[in-house]
Amino acid sequence: MKTFLLTVAACGLLLTGTAKEPLYRDPTAPLAERVDDLLSRMTLREKLGQLSQPLYRSDDTTLDARITRGEVGSLVVAHGSALVPAERDRLQRIAVERSRLGIPVLFGFDVIHGYRTLFPIPLGIAASWNPELAEASARIAASEASACGIDLTFSPMVDVARDPRWGRISEGSGEDVLLNAVFGAALVRGYQGDDPSKQGRIGACVKHFVGYGAALGGRDYQFTELSERALRETYLPPFKACVDAGAVSVMSAFNDISGTPASANALTLDRILRKEWGFDGFVLSDWNAVTELQEHGIAADGAEAAVKALTAGVDMEMTSDLYLTTLEQSVREKRLPAALVDRAVRAVLRVKFRLGLFDRPFRSHPEPDRMLLTPEARRTARQLAAESMVLLKNDGVLPLSPDLRSITVTGEWAVSRDLYGWWVGMGDGRDAVTVWDGIRSQAGGRTDVRLMSQSRSRRSDVAVVCVGENGYLFGENNNRSDIRLPYGQEQLIRELKEQGNKVVVVVFNGRPLDLSAVVPYADALLIAWHPGTEAGNAVADLLFGKRSPSGKLPVSFPKSVGQLPLFYSDRTSGRPGNDRYVSMDGQPLFPFGYGLGYTTFEYSELRLSKSVAAPGEQVAAEITVTNTGGMKAKETVQLYLHDKAASFTRPARMLIDFRKVELAPGESRTVSFDVTPRQLAVLDAAFRPVVEAGEFEISAGGTPSELHSRILTLKR
């Protein structure tokens, strides 16, 4: 009888066509229903596979079989791994066609400041104070990466960083909360657009959650002692901005936060990120961070580390395999609720559906090379590199006159192609324009442009000295106790000046440097960061006046390493003015927000729409800026706040808004800002934002030393 019924059923299928597709394969079904349907069909082993992100290695002979068994949810692709689009799609075909449920693999890569076209390092991008241009760079990076099969970037990094000894200060937007928030959100929008499943878009994974930039002594991976108030006022807001911008993923950090490592921290990962903010993407650990919970001393073995990380809210494990190898037993032995595994898997599946991987798993462009290094990409890279550079000193030597008889170009970075920084994506140094090539292409026809390599005795009208730190002196775990220029570079600058040259110093750096010994011998000092593919052209554009420098510092430059950490928005002590050292004052060599150009700007007095308001009212602030020089240029108008008396101490000055405008000679522009209750709020004892009555100093201008201020009084 049983055999007969099976035969009848089989015949029925033949007559009516194939069996109905599972709901999760229906692109018209609601996302939540697709996720639930797929989750209901998965074994525990397959679920844990979705939480695994091993490192892709071309010599891994077990990878095909693991993907077939459903044990690989994602792959982290390292630079130089040679994962070409055809190989990526071959692996994806195994996942989609040979695994039991056909769940696609997510391919992640460090697209930090470009894929093949390299833009300035993130700290340099922030120095542009141009979030629209930053968003454009991320859009281009996503287009290039997507064409080569990448689905997710481990970017942006929004760690507020105030100690330049820390190598990873180069990867974020510097010392300010607002700059990190604004640029982080801009990059998320650039990567993902309004729909991350569209062709040319990739998902963003915001890192490192949270407090990683406060590493003790600027030493990577180190302990961070952070109160909840410090977390909520300083370190969390940039992440909140990125979550609000739609970031699909967040990466947990390496650091220990006041006794609980970030990758096992339920306060930050569960209570704040998920419950308070409503984040429903997935949390990915940083490289091997789950295993390292044992080194932190909070887990006796790998099984305990895995349980603690997953319970706290780490959904996917990067490179280590503790989830896959230990959690089955932990679930069976009731040390881990199965519901927590489902929570994590549901988050991962949601993101895969949002990225369109189920409906379009083979994302590589048929001709990926056509999408790389396009003319638009190079134009954007050149503009962003130029806008990121900050002119710190100019005694009239810049812009260089077309009538110069001779220019000497020298220094290690004159012909170097090491212009990409620590993270280089899939960049090729042969694509980079050197400073030597950029200057030669723009120098006047009668100017003798010389490259001085060995002799230091040649005289010229101007010597352009290219100095700095290479891409392996900053970045992850490249921390420096001495942040002066590397050996011999200060001496070269001094010798050229003593020989009678006008000296233009161009610095290629990944962090604020102590340039105290350089300033006296430089007639002009230009911070170029590591500016990317179009480096040499961008430098030449500024040196010859094709563009006016418009960058402003996103981080303070100290007079000495002994001042660190150093940042503009510290709190005023009970004895203001007594913040000096025995041998020097407590002020930076160059402050946050500082930067020169080739023209002059004058500001009107700041105007407020009302000087007295209720705590819930919005007040307009406006100021008029006029280009009083002879060159078209861009200026960044900065708006600051100081809460003069609050329930809790507040920074002496906080950046609350900014606007970058371009003005022709003689042109004026009135720049308006809305001063909102959110900007005026202080966190109360329960960390809720409240607006209190009192006086607030509102200040605006183009440089921190020349601000125009008004008092806004809030009354009950």
XYZ file of C-alpha atoms in Angstrom:
716
model
C 0.000 0.000 0.000
C 2.845 2.404 0.914
C 4.594 1.702 -2.396
C 1.349 2.300 -4.268
C 0.803 5.697 -2.631
C 4.348 6.810 -3.373
C 3.879 5.823 -7.006
C 0.651 7.786 -7.231
C 2.333 10.817 -5.670
C 5.205 10.618 -8.135
C 2.808 10.412 -11.051
C 0.964 13.420 -9.706
C 4.175 15.441 -9.730
C 4.820 14.432 -13.321
C 1.342 15.536 -14.341
C 1.260 18.849 -12.463
C 4.884 19.916 -13.022
C 7.741 20.363 -10.574
C 7.264 20.865 -6.836
C 6.673 24.427 -5.682
C 9.822 26.389 -4.914
C 10.482 27.058 -1.220
C 9.225 30.414 -0.013
C 12.759 31.685 0.682
C 13.533 31.460 -3.035
C 10.603 33.711 -3.954
C 11.969 37.242 -4.567
C 8.464 38.722 -4.207
C 7.934 37.346 -0.699
C 8.499 39.639 2.315
C 12.067 39.504 3.600
C 11.106 38.401 7.121
C 9.069 35.493 5.739
C 11.930 34.392 3.481
C 14.324 34.441 6.430
C 11.975 32.483 8.685
C 11.241 29.903 6.011
C 14.917 29.269 5.329
C 15.813 29.167 9.005
C 13.136 26.534 9.637
C 14.760 24.212 7.100
C 18.315 24.427 8.461
C 20.150 21.931 10.635
C 22.158 23.204 13.597
C 25.351 22.468 11.684
C 24.169 24.536 8.718
C 23.210 27.358 11.038
C 26.650 27.433 12.592
C 28.138 27.380 9.106
C 26.401 30.689 8.388
C 28.207 32.157 11.397
C 31.637 31.177 10.059
C 33.895 33.475 8.017
C 37.176 31.683 7.270
C 40.068 33.250 5.393
C 40.106 32.510 1.682
C 43.334 30.809 0.626
C 43.966 29.693 -2.937
C 45.784 26.589 -1.668
C 42.920 25.481 0.608
C 41.991 22.020 -0.705
C 39.111 21.623 1.772
C 37.169 24.745 0.868
C 34.981 23.277 -1.876
C 33.835 20.459 0.397
C 33.130 22.797 3.308
C 31.027 25.067 1.117
C 29.140 22.034 -0.211
C 28.344 20.969 3.360
C 27.051 24.444 4.169
C 29.857 25.200 6.635
C 30.973 28.529 5.155
C 28.725 31.544 5.536
C 31.256 34.107 4.371
C 34.851 34.380 3.220
C 37.299 37.110 4.170
C 39.490 37.893 1.187
C 42.948 39.193 2.058
C 45.032 41.471 -0.160
C 47.154 39.454 -2.548
C 44.955 36.344 -2.276
C 44.387 36.301 -6.051
C 40.649 35.659 -5.772
C 39.790 36.586 -9.349
C 36.111 37.069 -10.281
C 35.955 33.731 -12.112
C 37.154 31.866 -9.008
C 34.767 33.824 -6.819
C 31.838 32.823 -9.012
C 33.022 29.193 -9.122
C 32.911 29.054 -5.331
C 29.532 30.758 -5.322
C 28.204 28.209 -7.799
C 29.204 25.434 -5.406
C 27.281 27.158 -2.613
C 24.187 27.847 -4.692
C 24.015 24.614 -6.709
C 25.701 21.936 -4.610
C 24.939 22.764 -0.984
C 21.667 21.352 0.370
C 19.832 24.673 0.701
C 21.749 26.762 -1.836
C 22.629 29.576 0.562
C 25.111 31.943 -1.132
C 28.477 32.843 0.377
C 29.222 36.462 1.334
C 32.631 37.711 0.131
C 34.240 40.427 2.292
C 37.326 42.535 1.574
C 39.075 45.575 3.068
C 37.962 48.299 0.662
C 39.170 51.016 3.014
C 39.867 53.998 0.758
C 39.466 52.518 -2.679
C 39.688 49.217 -4.514
C 41.892 49.660 -7.610
C 41.613 53.452 -7.728
C 43.087 54.584 -4.406
C 41.866 57.742 -2.691
C 43.570 59.458 0.266
C 43.763 57.526 3.513
C 40.586 58.069 5.603
C 42.304 60.613 7.878
C 43.143 62.573 4.722
C 39.590 62.252 3.405
C 38.355 63.790 6.659
C 40.836 66.658 6.174
C 38.889 67.611 3.039
C 35.865 68.487 5.214
C 33.890 67.502 2.107
C 31.546 64.595 2.915
C 29.915 64.755 -0.528
C 33.271 64.072 -2.161
C 33.952 61.308 0.361
C 30.627 59.705 -0.561
C 31.576 59.872 -4.247
C 34.869 58.102 -3.520
C 33.034 55.293 -1.697
C 30.587 54.964 -4.581
C 33.486 54.500 -7.009
C 35.219 52.052 -4.665
C 31.996 50.031 -4.383
C 31.574 49.966 -8.149
C 35.101 48.642 -8.670
C 34.884 46.111 -5.834
C 31.454 44.850 -6.856
C 32.643 44.369 -10.434
C 35.285 42.005 -9.060
C 32.834 40.036 -6.909
C 33.125 41.701 -3.495
C 29.892 41.914 -1.473
C 30.985 43.570 1.787
C 33.697 46.009 2.830
C 35.153 46.218 6.326
C 34.710 49.983 6.297
C 34.182 52.695 7.448
C 36.279 52.918 10.609
C 34.760 55.522 12.917
C 36.957 55.137 15.986
C 37.501 58.547 17.588
C 41.301 58.675 17.976
C 43.268 61.241 19.972
C 46.720 59.704 20.252
C 48.807 59.799 17.058
C 51.175 57.175 18.424
C 48.377 54.723 17.573
C 48.981 53.474 14.035
C 45.317 53.097 13.160
C 44.564 56.776 13.600
C 45.133 56.844 9.838
C 41.975 54.778 9.196
C 39.418 57.077 10.808
C 38.401 60.711 10.736
C 40.518 61.925 13.631
C 39.799 63.315 17.071
C 36.322 64.781 16.647
C 33.012 63.023 17.273
C 31.053 64.887 14.592
C 33.655 64.445 11.839
C 33.732 60.693 12.446
C 29.932 60.571 12.389
C 29.499 62.663 9.251
C 32.224 60.988 7.218
C 31.266 57.514 8.435
C 27.660 58.015 7.338
C 28.805 59.473 4.004
C 30.920 56.412 3.288
C 28.055 54.071 4.204
C 25.796 55.902 1.750
C 28.510 55.771 -0.900
C 29.037 52.016 -0.545
C 25.398 50.990 -0.218
C 23.381 53.696 -1.960
C 19.633 53.597 -1.413
C 19.584 49.859 -2.203
C 22.681 47.741 -1.461
C 21.375 44.939 -3.687
C 21.812 47.035 -6.832
C 24.641 46.405 -9.283
C 27.740 48.312 -8.246
C 26.838 48.488 -4.547
C 28.363 46.638 -1.602
C 27.496 46.345 2.078
C 29.296 48.378 4.735
C 30.682 46.896 7.955
C 31.319 49.702 10.464
C 34.290 49.199 12.773
C 35.561 48.823 15.489
C 32.733 48.611 18.025
C 33.677 50.282 20.337
C 36.359 52.450 21.995
C 39.232 50.897 20.041
C 40.741 54.322 19.319
C 41.323 54.929 23.040
C 44.023 52.229 23.219
C 46.229 52.816 26.263
C 49.430 54.650 25.328
C 48.560 54.444 21.640
C 49.464 50.742 21.653
C 47.193 48.688 19.420
C 44.837 46.093 20.970
C 45.414 47.478 24.462
C 43.064 47.919 27.402
C 40.711 50.910 27.338
C 39.325 52.391 30.547
C 36.093 54.039 29.429
C 33.148 55.064 31.552
C 29.682 54.650 30.126
C 29.510 58.439 29.867
C 32.686 58.496 27.753
C 31.268 55.738 25.556
C 27.975 57.510 25.013
C 29.317 61.038 24.587
C 32.425 60.341 22.522
C 32.824 56.841 21.113
C 29.303 55.619 20.308
C 27.769 58.556 18.349
C 29.722 57.928 15.103
C 28.491 54.315 15.092
C 24.929 55.465 15.687
C 25.219 57.762 12.664
C 26.369 54.849 10.498
C 23.585 52.570 11.770
C 21.072 55.333 11.014
C 22.588 55.574 7.513
C 21.696 51.898 6.994
C 24.975 50.033 7.513
C 24.241 46.300 7.215
C 27.029 45.135 9.517
C 29.122 46.191 12.521
C 32.519 44.775 13.510
C 33.301 44.184 17.170
C 36.654 45.468 18.390
C 39.761 43.855 19.879
C 39.990 46.029 22.987
C 38.967 45.365 26.567
C 36.436 47.992 27.712
C 36.880 48.563 31.437
C 37.112 44.852 32.178
C 34.847 43.359 29.507
C 36.308 42.804 26.028
C 34.386 44.459 23.205
C 33.772 41.101 21.507
C 31.979 39.760 24.593
C 30.363 42.992 25.764
C 26.607 42.664 26.177
C 26.233 46.345 27.179
C 27.501 47.627 23.848
C 26.535 44.773 21.503
C 23.119 43.855 22.830
C 21.673 46.536 25.081
C 22.866 49.565 23.113
C 23.356 48.392 19.529
C 20.358 46.101 19.221
C 17.845 47.072 21.873
C 18.351 50.858 22.019
C 19.309 51.520 18.405
C 17.240 48.775 16.759
C 20.137 47.455 14.657
C 19.085 44.276 12.847
C 22.127 43.617 10.678
C 24.849 41.244 11.811
C 27.833 41.763 14.081
C 31.124 40.366 12.813
C 34.114 39.834 15.073
C 37.436 41.329 14.110
C 40.166 38.934 12.983
C 40.384 36.050 15.497
C 38.855 38.224 18.236
C 36.618 35.446 19.562
C 39.571 33.119 20.143
C 41.468 35.982 21.768
C 38.902 36.169 24.567
C 41.017 33.426 26.113
C 44.074 35.699 26.056
C 41.989 38.448 27.638
C 41.445 36.062 30.514
C 37.634 35.791 30.489
C 37.395 32.330 28.898
C 39.116 29.140 30.039
C 38.917 27.509 26.606
C 37.606 28.011 23.089
C 34.158 26.653 23.861
C 33.646 29.182 26.641
C 34.964 31.995 24.434
C 32.480 31.071 21.691
C 29.533 30.961 24.101
C 30.444 34.331 25.629
C 30.879 36.036 22.250
C 27.664 34.699 20.728
C 25.658 35.375 23.886
C 26.889 38.980 24.005
C 25.942 39.535 20.368
C 28.787 38.581 17.992
C 26.906 36.857 15.156
C 29.734 35.886 12.817
C 33.290 34.855 13.651
C 36.134 36.098 11.446
C 38.916 33.571 10.634
C 38.711 31.448 13.781
C 36.372 28.427 13.819
C 35.191 28.118 17.414
C 31.512 28.564 16.569
C 31.603 25.730 14.069
C 33.700 23.374 16.186
C 32.317 23.932 19.700
C 28.799 25.350 19.718
C 26.957 22.184 18.653
C 28.029 20.550 21.868
C 27.340 23.705 23.873
C 23.759 23.728 22.574
C 23.280 20.013 23.298
C 24.622 20.484 26.832
C 22.305 23.484 27.419
C 25.230 25.895 27.930
C 23.959 27.944 25.005
C 20.261 28.410 24.158
C 19.443 27.351 20.603
C 17.393 30.541 20.299
C 20.593 32.623 20.462
C 22.018 30.693 17.517
C 18.814 31.369 15.590
C 19.035 35.059 16.454
C 22.525 35.266 14.987
C 21.681 33.228 11.872
C 18.583 35.320 11.256
C 20.737 38.481 11.304
C 23.207 37.024 8.789
C 20.451 35.804 6.456
C 18.698 39.186 6.575
C 21.831 40.869 5.294
C 22.347 38.303 2.533
C 18.795 38.896 1.327
C 19.243 42.681 1.545
C 22.400 42.491 -0.525
C 20.508 40.538 -3.177
C 22.763 37.492 -2.941
C 19.888 34.993 -3.151
C 18.423 36.623 -6.239
C 21.706 37.626 -7.906
C 24.511 35.496 -6.437
C 26.917 35.987 -9.374
C 27.669 39.683 -9.048
C 30.964 39.983 -10.919
C 30.967 42.210 -13.984
C 31.571 40.266 -17.227
C 34.439 42.640 -18.033
C 35.647 43.837 -14.617
C 38.766 45.574 -15.959
C 36.541 48.070 -17.770
C 35.188 49.212 -14.407
C 38.599 49.966 -12.884
C 40.567 53.220 -13.006
C 37.979 54.969 -15.143
C 38.508 58.615 -16.095
C 35.790 59.590 -13.591
C 37.549 57.609 -10.858
C 40.865 59.328 -11.541
C 39.249 62.786 -11.644
C 37.564 62.189 -8.304
C 40.774 60.789 -6.813
C 42.687 63.861 -7.960
C 40.136 66.318 -6.598
C 39.786 64.533 -3.265
C 43.553 64.237 -2.859
C 43.960 67.974 -3.492
C 41.137 68.918 -1.103
C 42.553 66.640 1.586
C 45.963 68.319 1.684
C 46.483 70.922 4.405
C 48.746 73.938 4.020
C 50.188 74.664 7.463
C 52.699 77.387 6.593
C 53.358 79.666 3.629
C 55.806 82.569 3.688
C 54.774 83.660 0.193
C 56.649 81.005 -1.780
C 53.424 79.275 -2.872
C 51.909 79.098 -5.350
C 55.052 78.635 -7.410
C 55.599 81.301 -10.023
C 55.604 80.243 -13.696
C 58.711 82.429 -14.088
C 60.925 80.250 -11.883
C 64.206 79.387 -13.536
C 64.802 76.216 -11.545
C 63.060 73.820 -9.178
C 64.852 71.069 -7.302
C 62.702 68.088 -6.336
C 64.186 65.855 -3.676
C 63.444 63.581 -0.746
C 62.455 59.948 -0.531
C 58.895 60.595 -1.695
C 59.857 62.555 -4.823
C 59.841 59.410 -6.951
C 58.231 56.947 -4.544
C 55.019 55.128 -5.431
C 54.427 54.230 -1.792
C 51.527 56.668 -1.731
C 48.625 54.403 -0.733
C 49.137 53.955 3.000
C 48.591 50.771 5.001
C 45.451 49.393 3.328
C 46.003 49.310 -0.419
C 42.951 47.393 -1.634
C 43.855 45.933 -5.009
C 45.874 49.018 -5.866
C 48.915 48.700 -8.095
C 51.817 51.047 -7.370
C 52.436 51.346 -11.110
C 49.169 53.291 -11.366
C 50.354 55.975 -8.954
C 51.476 59.372 -10.241
C 54.702 60.370 -8.483
C 55.408 63.905 -7.270
C 58.300 64.110 -9.720
C 56.008 63.279 -12.637
C 53.296 65.660 -11.419
C 55.659 68.618 -11.047
C 57.353 68.034 -14.398
C 53.978 67.912 -16.153
C 52.938 71.326 -14.801
C 56.176 73.306 -14.620
C 56.582 76.135 -17.076
C 58.436 75.399 -20.290
C 61.416 77.568 -19.279
C 61.721 76.103 -15.786
C 64.584 73.694 -15.191
C 63.115 70.906 -13.007
C 65.886 68.880 -11.396
C 65.727 65.665 -9.422
C 68.334 65.745 -6.679
C 69.151 62.203 -5.607
C 72.710 62.124 -4.290
C 74.234 65.597 -4.022
C 72.738 68.047 -1.527
C 74.741 71.052 -2.656
C 72.800 72.259 -5.707
C 71.070 75.631 -5.498
C 67.782 76.488 -7.194
C 64.980 79.028 -6.936
C 62.880 76.567 -4.948
C 63.544 73.164 -3.428
C 60.497 70.898 -3.066
C 61.397 68.375 -0.361
C 59.176 65.279 -0.193
C 59.415 63.596 3.218
C 57.262 61.430 5.443
C 56.616 57.949 6.767
C 56.063 54.893 4.604
C 52.916 52.803 4.620
C 54.382 50.353 7.123
C 55.146 52.954 9.776
C 51.427 53.412 10.414
C 48.331 51.258 10.190
C 47.436 48.248 12.305
C 49.940 47.546 15.091
C 52.374 50.083 13.655
C 52.552 52.300 16.702
C 55.339 54.828 17.213
C 56.730 56.200 20.455
C 58.586 58.878 18.452
C 56.377 60.703 15.943
C 59.008 62.933 14.393
C 60.051 62.450 10.769
C 62.198 59.341 10.255
C 65.965 59.650 10.564
C 67.769 62.071 8.217
C 64.732 63.900 6.836
C 64.832 66.872 9.208
C 68.558 67.212 8.466
C 67.923 67.283 4.705
C 65.388 70.107 5.113
C 67.741 72.096 7.325
C 70.712 71.690 4.946
C 68.698 72.824 1.917
C 67.552 75.922 3.769
C 71.062 76.716 4.975
C 72.297 76.506 1.368
C 70.024 79.440 0.495
C 67.075 77.636 -1.100
C 63.460 78.553 -0.678
C 62.189 75.284 0.826
C 58.740 73.806 0.250
C 58.214 70.748 2.459
C 55.603 68.199 1.385
C 54.874 65.606 4.070
C 53.428 62.170 3.268
C 52.130 60.850 6.563
C 49.529 58.616 8.146
C 49.253 60.407 11.479
C 49.885 63.808 13.052
C 53.640 64.280 13.367
C 55.816 66.397 15.610
C 57.099 68.899 13.045
C 58.597 71.351 15.531
C 62.090 70.917 14.086
C 60.815 71.379 10.519
C 58.744 74.556 10.811
C 61.684 76.987 11.264
C 63.355 75.779 8.041
C 60.269 75.464 5.830
C 59.095 78.424 3.777
C 55.966 76.412 3.056
C 54.674 73.248 4.719
C 52.053 71.060 3.048
C 50.535 67.968 4.682
C 49.746 65.524 1.871
C 48.925 62.377 3.922
C 49.136 59.287 1.692
C 46.986 60.670 -1.114
C 46.467 57.692 -3.443
C 46.608 57.072 -7.168
C 46.611 60.720 -8.273
C 49.077 61.874 -5.593
C 51.628 63.627 -7.793
C 49.052 65.446 -9.894
C 47.209 66.657 -6.792
C 50.423 67.943 -5.190
C 51.362 69.755 -8.401
C 47.864 71.260 -8.687
C 48.397 72.934 -5.316
C 52.056 73.884 -5.713
C 51.422 75.657 -9.027
C 48.130 77.256 -7.957
C 45.797 75.301 -10.205
C 43.796 74.858 -7.013
C 43.967 76.681 -3.702
C 44.572 74.434 -0.683
C 41.328 73.976 1.243
C 42.061 71.148 3.677
C 41.665 71.660 7.425
C 43.205 69.477 10.112
C 40.851 66.774 11.466
C 43.285 66.181 14.313
C 45.701 68.298 16.354
C 49.442 68.247 15.567
C 51.468 68.260 18.812
C 54.645 70.111 19.683
C 55.980 67.006 21.408
C 55.032 63.400 22.017
C 55.002 64.310 25.708
C 51.732 66.227 25.184
C 49.793 63.131 24.114
C 46.941 62.492 24.081
C 46.039 65.955 22.799
C 42.704 67.134 21.410
C 40.791 70.375 21.121
C 37.548 69.347 22.867
C 38.849 68.540 26.330
C 37.072 69.766 29.420
C 38.115 72.900 31.276
C 39.626 72.214 34.697
C 38.935 74.131 37.866
C 42.143 76.052 37.172
C 41.954 76.957 33.504
C 45.223 78.131 32.051
C 47.259 75.843 34.281
C 47.491 73.066 31.706
C 51.114 73.664 30.764
C 54.230 71.582 31.190
C 57.472 72.762 32.798
C 59.113 73.087 29.386
C 56.161 74.143 27.175
C 52.502 75.088 27.183
C 49.696 72.637 26.569
C 48.709 73.971 23.141
C 49.287 72.077 19.890
C 51.748 73.081 17.213
C 48.819 73.233 14.759
C 45.258 72.989 16.088
C 42.252 71.002 14.943
C 40.395 72.840 12.166
C 43.455 74.787 10.986
C 44.516 75.166 7.352
C 45.690 77.934 5.019
C 44.933 78.769 1.377
C 46.059 81.185 -1.329
C 43.338 83.752 -0.744
C 41.838 85.538 2.262
C 38.363 85.293 3.741
C 36.589 87.796 5.917
C 33.645 86.957 8.169
C 30.785 89.108 9.344
C 29.580 88.988 12.922
C 27.616 85.861 13.798
C 23.851 86.362 13.896
C 21.270 84.312 15.806
C 17.573 84.306 14.918
C 16.879 84.775 18.629
C 19.123 85.282 21.615
C 16.624 83.900 24.137
C 14.691 80.689 23.500
C 12.883 77.852 25.212
C 14.806 74.569 25.595
C 12.837 72.823 22.832
C 13.131 75.598 20.254
C 15.378 75.526 17.189
C 17.518 78.607 16.584
C 19.083 79.689 13.288
C 22.693 80.882 13.204
C 24.152 82.594 10.167
C 27.391 84.207 9.173
C 28.535 85.827 5.934
C 31.912 84.930 4.462
C 33.586 86.929 1.691
C 36.529 85.986 -0.506
C 38.687 89.119 -0.210
C 41.634 87.697 -2.152
C 42.377 87.264 -5.805
C 41.760 83.545 -6.336
C 38.698 81.308 -6.459
C 38.859 79.007 -3.459
C 36.942 76.832 -1.020
C 36.470 77.645 2.643
C 35.088 75.513 5.473
C 32.836 77.422 7.844
C 32.933 75.747 11.267
C 30.259 76.016 13.967
C 31.135 75.336 17.617
C 29.228 75.153 20.891
C 30.160 75.609 24.546
C 27.613 74.838 27.248
C 28.684 77.270 29.963
C 27.006 75.540 32.923
C 25.386 72.087 32.866
C 24.578 69.195 35.188
C 27.735 67.452 33.970
C 30.959 69.006 32.704
C 31.085 69.621 28.983
C 33.934 70.159 26.502
C 35.309 73.652 26.282
C 34.415 73.612 22.598
C 32.468 71.136 20.456
C 32.119 71.112 16.680
C 28.379 70.866 15.970
C 28.218 71.618 12.225
C 30.269 72.758 9.251
C 29.808 73.743 5.644
C 32.321 73.889 2.800
C 31.652 76.620 0.242
C 33.425 77.789 -2.916
C 33.748 81.516 -3.566
C 35.084 83.530 -6.473
C 37.185 86.640 -5.736
C 34.934 89.276 -4.197
C 32.010 86.870 -3.773
C 30.091 86.660 -0.504
C 27.953 83.828 0.832
C 25.717 83.723 3.876
C 26.015 80.327 5.515
C 23.099 79.272 7.700
C 23.007 76.597 10.379
C 20.196 75.212 12.486
C 21.124 74.965 16.155
C 18.911 72.109 17.305
C 17.875 70.823 20.740
C 19.813 67.636 19.997
C 23.036 69.646 19.632
C 22.370 71.517 22.889
C 21.492 68.414 24.886
C 23.525 66.958 27.741
C 23.227 63.334 28.878
C 21.621 63.125 32.301
C 22.512 60.612 35.039
C 20.604 57.886 33.172
C 22.344 58.868 29.893
C 19.192 60.346 28.410
C 19.602 63.528 26.328
C 18.048 66.548 28.009
C 18.185 70.237 27.140
C 18.785 72.380 30.209
C 18.214 76.052 30.752
C 21.311 78.217 30.751
C 23.781 80.042 28.532
C 25.393 78.543 25.440
C 28.222 80.155 23.504
C 27.758 79.659 19.751
C 30.875 80.364 17.642
C 31.553 80.288 13.914
C 34.457 80.984 11.586
C 37.078 79.500 9.335
C 39.790 78.753 11.864
C 39.609 78.018 15.607
C 41.678 81.079 16.519
C 39.351 83.535 14.729
C 35.786 82.712 15.684
C 32.808 85.038 16.045
C 30.605 84.255 19.027
C 27.124 84.950 20.390
C 25.399 83.873 23.590
C 22.181 81.893 23.326
C 20.141 81.808 26.547
C 17.618 79.046 27.145
C 14.945 79.848 29.717
C 12.221 77.670 31.190
